[in-house]
C-alpha cells in the first residue's frame, strides 16, 4: 500500500511540476504575445486614425483650395489692369467679382478692399481703405461699398494681419446674418438667422508692396454633416477647428462657433491644446474624452501658402482600439488551455512508465535506510536509459557499500586499540614534560637571581669607578695647587731677601746720617734723632724679614713634602681607577653572558611549556580518537550484512 501511494504521489508531483512549469511558460509567452499583440493592434489603429485625419484634411483642403484658387486668380487679374485709370479700373474690378458671385452659388459673398494710396496717388500715407462686396440676399445679388480707417481711427482686423504678413489666409469662422438663409445659428437668441462662414483671402501685391485684398466668403454649413460621416472606429468623433480653436464642423450644431478649449476644459488644462495648435504641427494625445479614455489626433490643414492652418480632430476610444487585440488574446488563451489538457494526458502515461523503475529503487533505498545491506534486493538489468543505469549503479553501490562497512568495522577496532595505546603514551609524555617544565622554572629562577646580583655589582663598580675618577681629578688639582704654592713661596723668599738688603742699606744710611748730624752739632741734632729712629725701624724690618724668611722656608719644605706625596699618590689612584674599570668591564661581560644564559633558559622554558601543552593536547586528542573509534564501531554495527 505504501509502495502504491508513493508511486501515485510521484506521478502527481511530476505532472504538477511539468504542467505548472508549462503553464508558467505559457503564461509568460501569452503575456508577451498579448502585450505585443496589443501594441501592434494599437499602433496599427493609431496609424489608421492618423490616416483618417489625413484623408479628411486632404478632402477639406481640396474643397477650400478651389475657393482660394478663385480668389488668387482674381488678385492676379486685378494687377493686369493697374495702369488703367482708377475709376475705370474699379469698375472692371467690380464687374469681375460680381461675375464670380453670380457663377458660384456656393459663395455667400465676394469682395475686394484697396488701400486708398493705391487708388489715389495723391492720398499720401494717411490710413484709409476702400471696400466693395457683392453678396446674396433674398435670391438677389447685392452690392455694398464702404470706406474704412478714414480719419485716423484704425481698428485692426484680419485685413491688417494679412497686410502685415502678405500671406494668403483662411480667416477665423464668424456668424453672419442673412435673410432666407438655410443654416442658422442654434445658439442665437436674437431671432435672426445666422450663417457660420469663413473668408478665404488673398493679398494683392504690386511689385511686392501690399495694395489690397481679395476675399471670398464661404459658408461652412456642409462641414458638420461631413465631419459626422467620419467614423474610422466605433464611437469616433470628428471636429473641424480653426487656428484659434473655434469649432467650425461637428455633428452637434450646438458646439459650432464655440472654442474647443472651452468645451473640453479638462483636456485643455492637461495638454494645452490651444497652444499646441498654434505650433502648426500634427500631434496626438491620450485624454479623458466624454468620460472614457480616448486618443485624439490633430492634423493641420494648410490652404495655399497660408501659414495659419485649420485642424481636423478625430477621436477614438481606447477600448475600441484594443478590442481586436482582446479577441486575439482570448482565442490564444483557449488554444493554450486545450493544449495544456492534451499535454497533461500524454504526460500522465509517460510519467507512469518512468516511475516504475523508481519504485523498485525506493524499495532498495528503504532497506538501506533500515540498515539492511542485501546484494540480492536488486539485480543488474540491461537497458540503455538513465533509469536502468540508475538501478545498475545502485546495485554496484550496495556491493561496494557492503565492502566498505566491513572494512570500517575491522579498521575501527584497530583504531580503538591504537588510540588507547596512544592515550597512555601521551599521558606519560605529559607527566615527563610537566617535570621538565618545573625543573626549568627553578633554573630560570636561579639565573634571574644571579642576574640581579650581577646587575647590582655592575652598578657598585660603576659608582666606584666614578668616585676613583673624581678622586684622581681632585688629587691632580691639589698637586697642581701645591706646586703653584711652592713657586709663590720661592718668590716670597726672594722678596724677603730684597727687604733684608734694603734694611741693611737703611741701617748704613742711618749710621751715616748720625755721623753727619754729629758733625753738624746743634744744627744736626734733630736730624740725628730722625736718623736714630730710622735705624730702629731698619733693625725691626730686618728682624721681621728674618722671621718671615724662616717661616716661608719652613712652609716651602712642608709644601715640597706634600707635593712629593701627591706625586707618589697620583699613579696609585690611576692604577686603582684602571682596576675598577676592568672590574666594571668584566661585570658587563658577565652580565651579557648571564643574559644569554637567561634567554636560552627562557627559550627552553617556553619550549618545555609548549611541549607540555602539546602533550596535553595529544592526550586529549587520543582520548577523543578513542571515543570516536568506539562511536564509529557503534554506528557501523547498525548495518546488517546479508550474505
XYZ file of C-alpha atoms in Angstrom:
643
model
C 0.000 0.000 0.000
C 2.815 2.324 0.884
C 4.504 1.481 -2.394
C 1.404 2.372 -4.448
C 0.850 5.659 -2.618
C 4.459 6.639 -3.228
C 4.118 5.822 -6.917
C 0.930 7.852 -7.351
C 2.342 10.758 -5.351
C 5.444 10.893 -7.511
C 3.332 10.813 -10.676
C 1.158 13.619 -9.426
C 4.121 15.686 -8.327
C 5.852 15.242 -11.679
C 2.641 16.070 -13.514
C 2.031 19.137 -11.340
C 5.624 20.354 -11.746
C 5.678 19.845 -15.506
C 2.214 21.251 -16.094
C 2.954 24.083 -13.673
C 6.177 24.918 -15.479
C 4.414 24.641 -18.826
C 1.622 26.872 -17.572
C 4.113 29.454 -16.309
C 5.994 29.409 -19.604
C 2.705 29.562 -21.478
C 1.565 32.470 -19.283
C 4.805 34.339 -19.912
C 4.570 33.712 -23.656
C 0.865 34.552 -23.539
C 1.604 37.768 -21.663
C 4.424 38.768 -24.023
C 2.397 37.817 -27.108
C -0.656 39.570 -25.711
C 1.313 42.708 -24.915
C 2.959 42.622 -28.318
C -0.397 41.966 -29.981
C -1.981 44.838 -28.107
C 0.911 47.087 -29.042
C 0.758 46.071 -32.724
C -3.024 46.441 -32.914
C -2.870 49.715 -31.052
C -0.138 51.112 -33.322
C -1.974 49.934 -36.453
C -5.211 51.519 -35.288
C -3.399 54.736 -34.333
C -1.897 54.816 -37.825
C -5.389 54.258 -39.201
C -6.628 57.102 -37.013
C -3.842 59.330 -38.349
C -4.627 58.246 -41.921
C -8.311 59.043 -41.434
C -7.408 62.502 -40.165
C -5.021 62.959 -43.084
C -7.686 61.919 -45.622
C -10.302 64.187 -44.063
C -7.835 67.075 -44.003
C -6.976 66.411 -47.654
C -10.623 66.437 -48.740
C -11.342 69.627 -46.824
C -8.182 71.174 -48.235
C -9.199 70.262 -51.798
C -12.619 71.939 -51.322
C -11.236 75.117 -49.805
C -8.242 75.247 -52.163
C -10.666 75.630 -55.101
C -12.213 78.692 -53.478
C -8.787 80.073 -52.586
C -7.674 79.481 -56.171
C -10.559 81.613 -57.412
C -9.533 84.405 -55.022
C -5.906 84.059 -56.129
C -6.982 84.274 -59.792
C -8.922 87.481 -59.081
C -5.917 89.042 -57.336
C -3.647 88.248 -60.270
C -6.242 89.512 -62.765
C -6.629 92.781 -60.877
C -2.957 93.610 -61.264
C -3.253 93.251 -65.033
C -5.304 96.498 -65.014
C -3.147 98.535 -62.635
C -2.234 101.057 -65.377
C -5.883 101.735 -66.225
C -7.259 104.962 -64.684
C -8.566 104.437 -61.180
C -12.258 104.995 -61.894
C -12.314 102.661 -64.886
C -10.122 100.177 -63.031
C -12.522 99.985 -60.095
C -15.416 99.403 -62.493
C -13.542 96.488 -64.058
C -12.774 95.043 -60.629
C -16.413 95.315 -59.536
C -17.605 93.588 -62.680
C -15.144 90.767 -62.149
C -16.216 89.976 -58.572
C -19.878 90.351 -59.459
C -19.493 87.796 -62.230
C -17.708 85.370 -59.873
C -20.540 85.786 -57.337
C -23.153 85.069 -59.964
C -21.377 81.992 -61.331
C -20.733 80.366 -57.927
C -23.921 79.811 -55.976
C -21.905 78.399 -53.037
C -20.308 81.792 -52.412
C -22.054 83.974 -49.871
C -20.081 86.981 -50.991
C -17.051 88.127 -52.974
C -15.235 91.354 -52.184
C -12.117 93.386 -52.728
C -10.606 96.007 -50.452
C -7.914 98.522 -51.561
C -5.533 100.855 -49.890
C -6.509 104.433 -50.782
C -2.897 105.182 -51.517
C -3.092 102.689 -54.421
C -6.390 104.031 -55.797
C -5.492 107.722 -55.430
C -1.757 108.527 -55.745
C -2.405 111.922 -54.108
C -3.783 110.261 -50.975
C -0.355 110.026 -49.354
C 0.482 107.936 -46.290
C -2.800 108.550 -44.487
C -4.735 105.450 -43.370
C -7.777 104.526 -45.364
C -9.173 101.737 -47.477
C -12.000 101.284 -49.951
C -14.068 98.088 -49.965
C -16.634 96.770 -52.481
C -18.520 93.488 -51.968
C -21.244 91.522 -53.772
C -23.408 89.145 -51.719
C -26.662 87.210 -51.989
C -29.778 88.368 -50.210
C -33.341 87.198 -50.929
C -32.112 85.423 -54.051
C -30.581 88.598 -55.478
C -27.002 89.808 -55.846
C -26.495 92.979 -53.872
C -23.578 95.381 -53.712
C -22.077 97.076 -50.723
C -19.471 99.866 -50.824
C -17.688 101.021 -47.720
C -14.737 103.213 -46.785
C -12.833 102.258 -43.650
C -9.997 103.530 -41.458
C -10.752 107.099 -42.556
C -9.935 109.909 -40.167
C -7.033 108.220 -38.435
C -9.078 105.709 -36.408
C -7.854 102.235 -37.329
C -9.475 99.099 -35.894
C -7.207 96.111 -36.518
C -8.876 93.108 -38.137
C -7.837 90.094 -40.141
C -7.267 92.511 -43.026
C -4.375 94.147 -41.192
C -2.856 90.794 -40.236
C -2.774 89.756 -43.893
C -1.424 93.194 -44.771
C 1.479 92.672 -42.363
C 2.232 89.070 -43.387
C 1.410 89.388 -47.136
C 0.309 85.759 -46.960
C -2.862 84.032 -48.061
C -5.159 83.159 -45.182
C -8.350 81.430 -44.167
C -9.843 83.707 -41.547
C -11.453 82.713 -38.286
C -15.105 81.494 -38.588
C -17.796 84.030 -37.757
C -21.575 84.214 -37.629
C -23.244 86.472 -40.184
C -26.947 87.355 -40.540
C -28.656 86.914 -43.944
C -32.251 86.667 -44.961
C -33.637 83.361 -46.246
C -30.536 81.594 -45.056
C -30.573 77.815 -44.940
C -28.204 77.389 -41.989
C -28.908 79.129 -38.699
C -27.016 79.616 -35.501
C -28.564 77.289 -32.904
C -27.097 79.404 -30.135
C -28.574 82.673 -31.455
C -31.237 84.193 -29.219
C -31.953 87.281 -31.346
C -34.449 85.539 -33.567
C -32.391 86.272 -36.684
C -30.948 83.587 -38.901
C -27.163 83.415 -38.881
C -24.700 81.556 -41.041
C -21.322 80.300 -39.838
C -18.869 81.228 -42.527
C -15.236 81.955 -43.189
C -13.321 84.112 -45.590
C -10.568 82.955 -47.939
C -8.395 85.996 -48.533
C -5.517 86.623 -50.946
C -3.324 89.751 -50.735
C -2.969 91.932 -53.842
C 0.703 92.795 -54.263
C 2.143 95.470 -56.534
C 5.824 94.703 -57.021
C 5.887 93.155 -53.560
C 4.031 96.031 -51.923
C 0.605 95.444 -50.361
C -2.128 97.115 -52.425
C -5.284 95.411 -51.250
C -7.117 92.215 -50.545
C -9.488 89.863 -52.396
C -11.826 87.743 -50.279
C -14.452 85.060 -50.829
C -16.977 84.406 -48.060
C -17.766 80.700 -47.917
C -20.448 79.010 -45.838
C -19.311 76.237 -43.503
C -22.775 74.637 -43.454
C -21.658 71.481 -45.281
C -18.837 70.630 -42.897
C -20.858 69.479 -39.823
C -22.514 66.772 -41.900
C -19.175 65.802 -43.453
C -17.451 65.613 -40.056
C -20.320 63.464 -38.731
C -19.683 60.986 -41.569
C -16.074 60.382 -40.471
C -16.187 57.179 -38.406
C -12.884 55.267 -38.592
C -13.867 53.446 -35.366
C -16.982 52.854 -33.352
C -17.543 55.817 -31.064
C -15.227 58.133 -33.055
C -15.952 61.863 -33.343
C -14.526 64.359 -35.823
C -14.042 68.114 -35.473
C -13.001 70.881 -37.829
C -11.442 73.727 -35.829
C -9.803 76.982 -36.814
C -6.297 78.096 -35.937
C -7.652 79.732 -32.777
C -9.527 76.553 -31.864
C -13.092 77.575 -32.883
C -15.241 74.594 -33.851
C -16.304 75.024 -37.499
C -17.556 71.486 -38.125
C -19.064 68.876 -35.767
C -22.068 66.577 -35.698
C -23.656 68.550 -32.847
C -24.575 72.032 -34.167
C -24.718 73.364 -30.592
C -20.925 73.360 -30.457
C -20.471 75.283 -33.728
C -18.787 78.639 -33.227
C -17.540 77.666 -29.775
C -13.941 77.096 -28.823
C -12.642 73.574 -28.331
C -10.625 74.627 -25.264
C -13.755 75.986 -23.555
C -15.940 72.958 -24.292
C -13.267 70.459 -23.196
C -11.578 72.312 -20.363
C -10.012 69.225 -18.742
C -8.228 68.344 -21.955
C -7.104 71.935 -22.421
C -5.863 72.166 -18.832
C -3.809 68.999 -19.075
C -2.489 69.148 -22.655
C -2.692 72.896 -23.589
C -4.278 72.090 -26.924
C -4.847 75.730 -27.897
C -1.105 76.447 -27.614
C -0.079 73.278 -29.431
C -2.416 74.154 -32.330
C -0.540 77.426 -32.740
C 2.611 75.367 -33.350
C 1.035 74.305 -36.693
C 2.159 70.676 -36.369
C 0.271 67.393 -36.183
C 0.134 65.709 -32.787
C -1.672 63.069 -30.766
C -2.857 62.965 -27.150
C -4.435 60.393 -24.856
C -7.115 62.001 -22.714
C -10.441 61.512 -20.984
C -12.963 62.394 -23.680
C -16.658 62.225 -22.797
C -15.994 60.037 -19.781
C -13.725 57.418 -21.356
C -10.053 57.197 -22.238
C -9.617 58.102 -25.889
C -6.961 59.049 -28.391
C -7.321 62.425 -30.123
C -5.393 63.069 -33.325
C -4.848 66.640 -34.523
C -3.984 67.058 -38.225
C -3.296 70.535 -39.727
C -4.898 71.791 -42.955
C -2.717 74.238 -44.880
C -4.651 76.071 -47.628
C -2.499 77.518 -50.408
C 0.531 79.261 -48.953
C -1.318 80.213 -45.781
C 0.787 79.871 -42.629
C -2.237 79.668 -40.333
C -3.710 76.172 -40.708
C -7.005 74.819 -39.515
C -7.166 71.411 -37.852
C -9.047 68.160 -38.238
C -9.510 66.395 -34.889
C -10.588 62.751 -34.835
C -11.175 60.806 -31.613
C -11.171 57.062 -30.953
C -11.940 55.278 -27.641
C -9.002 53.239 -26.381
C -11.162 50.212 -25.624
C -12.325 50.167 -29.241
C -8.734 50.341 -30.485
C -7.787 47.426 -28.218
C -10.901 45.287 -28.849
C -9.296 43.385 -31.742
C -6.269 42.584 -29.593
C -8.578 41.289 -26.821
C -10.247 38.878 -29.256
C -6.859 37.571 -30.381
C -5.784 37.118 -26.747
C -8.932 35.142 -25.833
C -8.501 32.805 -28.820
C -4.827 32.256 -27.893
C -5.826 31.567 -24.279
C -8.445 28.979 -25.320
C -5.993 27.181 -27.611
C -3.354 27.205 -24.867
C -5.801 25.737 -22.340
C -6.723 22.884 -24.699
C -3.016 22.311 -25.347
C -2.346 22.033 -21.613
C -5.045 19.357 -21.249
C -3.555 17.313 -24.097
C -0.040 17.706 -22.703
C -1.234 16.609 -19.251
C -2.852 13.435 -20.658
C 0.274 12.442 -22.559
C 2.496 13.236 -19.599
C 0.403 11.030 -17.288
C 1.207 7.886 -19.312
C 4.870 8.839 -19.764
C 5.359 9.522 -16.053
C 3.641 6.238 -15.138
C 6.182 4.340 -17.198
C 9.084 6.309 -15.761
C 8.074 5.874 -12.110
C 8.109 2.039 -12.135
C 11.926 1.713 -12.015
C 11.991 4.465 -9.431
C 9.572 2.436 -7.284
C 11.917 -0.564 -7.335
C 14.798 1.700 -6.442
C 12.773 3.059 -3.498
C 12.441 -0.468 -2.065
C 16.231 -0.851 -2.074
C 16.897 2.565 -0.532
C 14.296 1.850 2.182
C 16.129 -1.381 3.112
C 19.433 0.508 3.266
C 17.715 3.122 5.448
C 16.825 0.325 7.894
C 20.438 -0.918 7.919
C 19.995 -3.961 5.709
C 22.701 -4.470 3.100
C 21.408 -7.256 0.855
C 23.050 -7.714 -2.524
C 20.063 -9.754 -3.732
C 17.493 -6.931 -3.330
C 18.193 -5.563 -6.802
C 19.586 -7.323 -9.836
C 21.651 -5.995 -12.685
C 19.466 -5.294 -15.755
C 20.182 -4.469 -19.333
C 18.935 -1.134 -20.587
C 20.020 1.993 -22.408
C 18.261 4.766 -20.496
C 19.049 6.678 -17.327
C 16.586 4.748 -15.119
C 18.197 1.345 -15.844
C 21.598 2.965 -15.398
C 20.422 4.235 -12.003
C 19.282 0.735 -10.933
C 22.570 -0.865 -12.030
C 24.503 1.889 -10.299
C 22.504 1.267 -7.122
C 23.323 -2.476 -7.313
C 27.030 -1.659 -7.605
C 26.688 0.814 -4.755
C 25.229 -1.852 -2.424
C 28.118 -4.189 -3.203
C 30.725 -1.525 -2.601
C 28.920 -0.212 0.464
C 28.928 -3.725 1.974
C 32.688 -3.983 1.445
C 33.212 -0.514 2.893
C 31.168 -1.298 6.031
C 33.143 -4.498 6.605
C 36.432 -2.598 6.237
C 35.229 0.135 8.574
C 34.288 -2.411 11.234
C 37.701 -4.004 11.086
C 39.620 -0.728 10.982
C 37.536 0.857 13.747
C 38.588 -1.937 16.098
C 42.235 -1.397 15.209
C 41.874 2.358 15.622
C 40.288 1.866 19.031
C 43.244 -0.265 20.233
C 45.837 2.116 18.783
C 44.127 5.165 20.233
C 44.106 3.511 23.679
C 47.898 2.910 23.472
C 48.408 6.437 22.170
C 46.441 7.842 25.078
C 48.742 6.080 27.579
C 51.917 7.252 25.822
C 50.563 10.776 25.639
C 49.818 10.741 29.374
C 53.388 9.597 30.144
C 54.815 12.278 27.866
C 52.639 14.890 29.539
C 53.875 13.953 33.006
C 57.580 13.969 31.912
C 57.139 17.288 30.225
C 55.496 18.744 33.321
C 58.503 17.642 35.476
C 60.922 19.122 32.952
C 58.949 22.355 32.927
C 59.152 22.502 36.758
C 62.955 21.999 36.747
C 63.378 24.565 34.020
C 61.367 27.023 36.062
C 63.718 26.534 39.077
C 66.852 27.013 36.919
C 65.307 30.061 35.345
C 64.531 31.490 38.802
C 68.149 30.939 39.979
C 69.529 32.538 36.814
C 67.248 35.519 37.320
C 68.533 35.942 40.938
C 72.168 35.690 39.754
C 71.440 38.211 37.035
C 70.028 40.610 39.623
C 73.237 40.275 41.774
C 75.463 40.883 38.760
C 73.390 43.931 37.869
C 73.963 45.221 41.454
C 77.743 44.562 41.189
C 77.854 46.438 37.913
C 76.079 49.388 39.480
C 78.501 49.341 42.510
C 81.656 49.118 40.335
C 80.256 51.863 38.161
C 79.845 54.093 41.213
C 83.370 53.166 42.475
C 84.777 53.956 39.052
C 83.088 57.341 39.146
C 84.485 58.045 42.682
C 88.031 56.978 41.640
C 87.930 59.241 38.623
C 86.707 62.118 40.767
C 89.420 61.440 43.467
C 92.112 61.305 40.783
C 90.910 64.608 39.418
C 90.917 66.155 42.950
C 94.446 64.866 43.730
C 95.767 66.151 40.421
C 94.198 69.534 41.100
C 95.676 69.574 44.685
C 99.119 68.626 43.329
C 98.961 71.447 40.829
C 97.895 73.887 43.564
C 100.779 72.766 45.817
C 103.276 73.297 43.037
C 101.924 76.761 42.428
C 102.214 77.434 46.206
C 105.903 76.327 46.153
C 106.573 78.748 43.375
C 104.854 81.509 45.369
C 106.946 80.668 48.497
C 110.147 80.931 46.469
C 109.042 84.298 45.154
C 108.247 85.407 48.740
C 111.744 84.298 49.898
C 113.263 86.315 47.075
C 111.236 89.375 48.059
C 112.272 88.927 51.733
C 115.932 88.858 50.695
C 115.367 92.150 48.927
C 113.706 93.559 52.061
C 116.691 92.410 54.175
C 119.133 94.097 51.776
C 117.048 97.267 51.884
C 117.004 97.100 55.726
C 120.849 96.715 55.826
C 121.312 99.645 53.466
C 118.840 101.699 55.504
C 120.811 100.888 58.672
C 124.040 102.007 56.946
C 122.388 105.190 55.763
C 121.094 105.890 59.280
C 124.626 105.461 60.634
C 125.937 107.843 58.017
C 123.198 110.294 58.850
C 124.036 110.075 62.596
C 127.713 110.738 61.795
C 126.791 113.753 59.682
C 124.392 115.005 62.364
C 127.161 114.747 64.961
C 129.406 116.792 62.744
C 126.756 119.407 62.382
C 126.478 119.900 66.099
C 123.406 121.520 67.440
C 122.066 122.162 63.943
C 122.035 118.465 63.149
C 120.610 117.296 66.445
C 117.069 116.981 65.154
C 118.312 115.148 62.120
C 120.276 112.820 64.439
C 117.037 111.924 66.252
C 115.407 111.073 62.894
C 118.406 109.007 61.845
C 118.213 107.103 65.153
C 114.565 106.309 64.578
C 115.226 105.188 61.033
C 117.915 102.897 62.335
C 115.497 101.361 64.811
C 112.958 100.808 62.055
C 115.601 99.230 59.803
C 116.573 96.855 62.580
C 112.934 95.901 63.214
C 112.416 95.362 59.463
C 115.427 93.167 59.310
C 114.260 91.132 62.327
C 110.763 90.729 60.824
C 112.215 89.790 57.442
C 114.375 87.150 59.038
C 111.383 85.659 60.873
C 109.260 85.689 57.674
C 112.084 84.042 55.809
C 112.289 81.271 58.426
C 108.527 80.710 58.285
C 108.408 80.748 54.457
C 111.304 78.320 54.263
C 109.513 76.055 56.719
C 106.263 76.337 54.689
C 108.194 75.663 51.498
C 109.640 72.492 52.999
C 106.128 71.323 54.027
C 104.783 72.128 50.541
C 107.590 70.243 48.856
C 106.907 67.214 51.083
C 103.166 67.428 50.210
C 103.942 67.753 46.511
C 106.204 64.720 46.688
C 103.477 62.734 48.493
C 100.865 63.787 45.920
C 103.171 62.831 43.062
C 103.504 59.384 44.638
C 99.690 59.155 45.211
C 98.510 60.030 41.642
C 99.868 56.840 39.966
C 98.313 54.728 42.700
C 94.915 56.379 42.221
C 95.233 55.945 38.441
C 96.053 52.298 38.887
C 93.060 51.921 41.252
C 90.786 53.599 38.695
C 92.011 51.265 35.950
C 91.368 48.248 38.172
C 87.826 49.469 38.896
C 87.227 49.978 35.150
C 88.486 46.465 34.433
C 86.163 45.100 37.132
C 83.246 47.047 35.568
C 84.049 45.713 32.072
C 84.323 42.157 33.424
C 80.979 42.584 35.195
C 79.401 43.818 31.942
C 80.724 40.791 30.069
C 79.483 38.587 32.876
C 76.068 40.310 32.625
C 75.987 39.739 28.840
C 76.805 36.043 29.348
C 74.207 35.675 32.100
C 71.615 37.420 29.858
C 72.332 34.939 27.074
C 72.060 32.052 29.531
C 68.829 33.520 30.896
C 67.440 33.950 27.348
C 68.386 30.376 26.481
C 66.817 29.104 29.727
C 63.688 31.172 28.965
C 63.503 29.726 25.429
C 63.964 26.267 26.903
C 61.231 27.052 29.415
C 58.847 28.263 26.664
C 59.608 25.186 24.590
C 59.015 22.977 27.590
C 55.727 24.731 28.330
C 54.714 24.359 24.672
C 55.679 20.695 24.733
C 53.635 20.265 27.896
C 50.643 21.962 26.230
C 51.034 19.849 23.115
C 51.388 16.725 25.249
C 48.123 17.581 26.988
C 46.511 18.278 23.600
C 47.846 14.995 22.270
C 46.448 13.165 25.267
C 43.075 14.923 24.809
C 43.043 14.127 21.081
C 43.980 10.488 21.738
C 41.136 10.216 24.221
C 38.789 11.829 21.697
C 40.082 9.478 18.993
C 39.380 6.543 21.236
C 35.843 7.788 21.858
C 35.265 8.353 18.144
C 36.599 4.905 17.322
C 34.088 3.441 19.782
C 31.324 5.590 18.317
C 32.277 4.604 14.759
C 32.194 0.970 15.788
C 28.749 1.528 17.283
C 27.488 3.313 14.136
C 28.778 0.646 11.770
C 27.063 -2.009 13.853
C 23.775 -0.522 12.527
C 24.320 -2.243 9.179
C 23.422 -5.923 8.930
C 25.223 -7.622 6.097
C 23.154 -10.354 4.470
C 25.283 -12.885 2.626
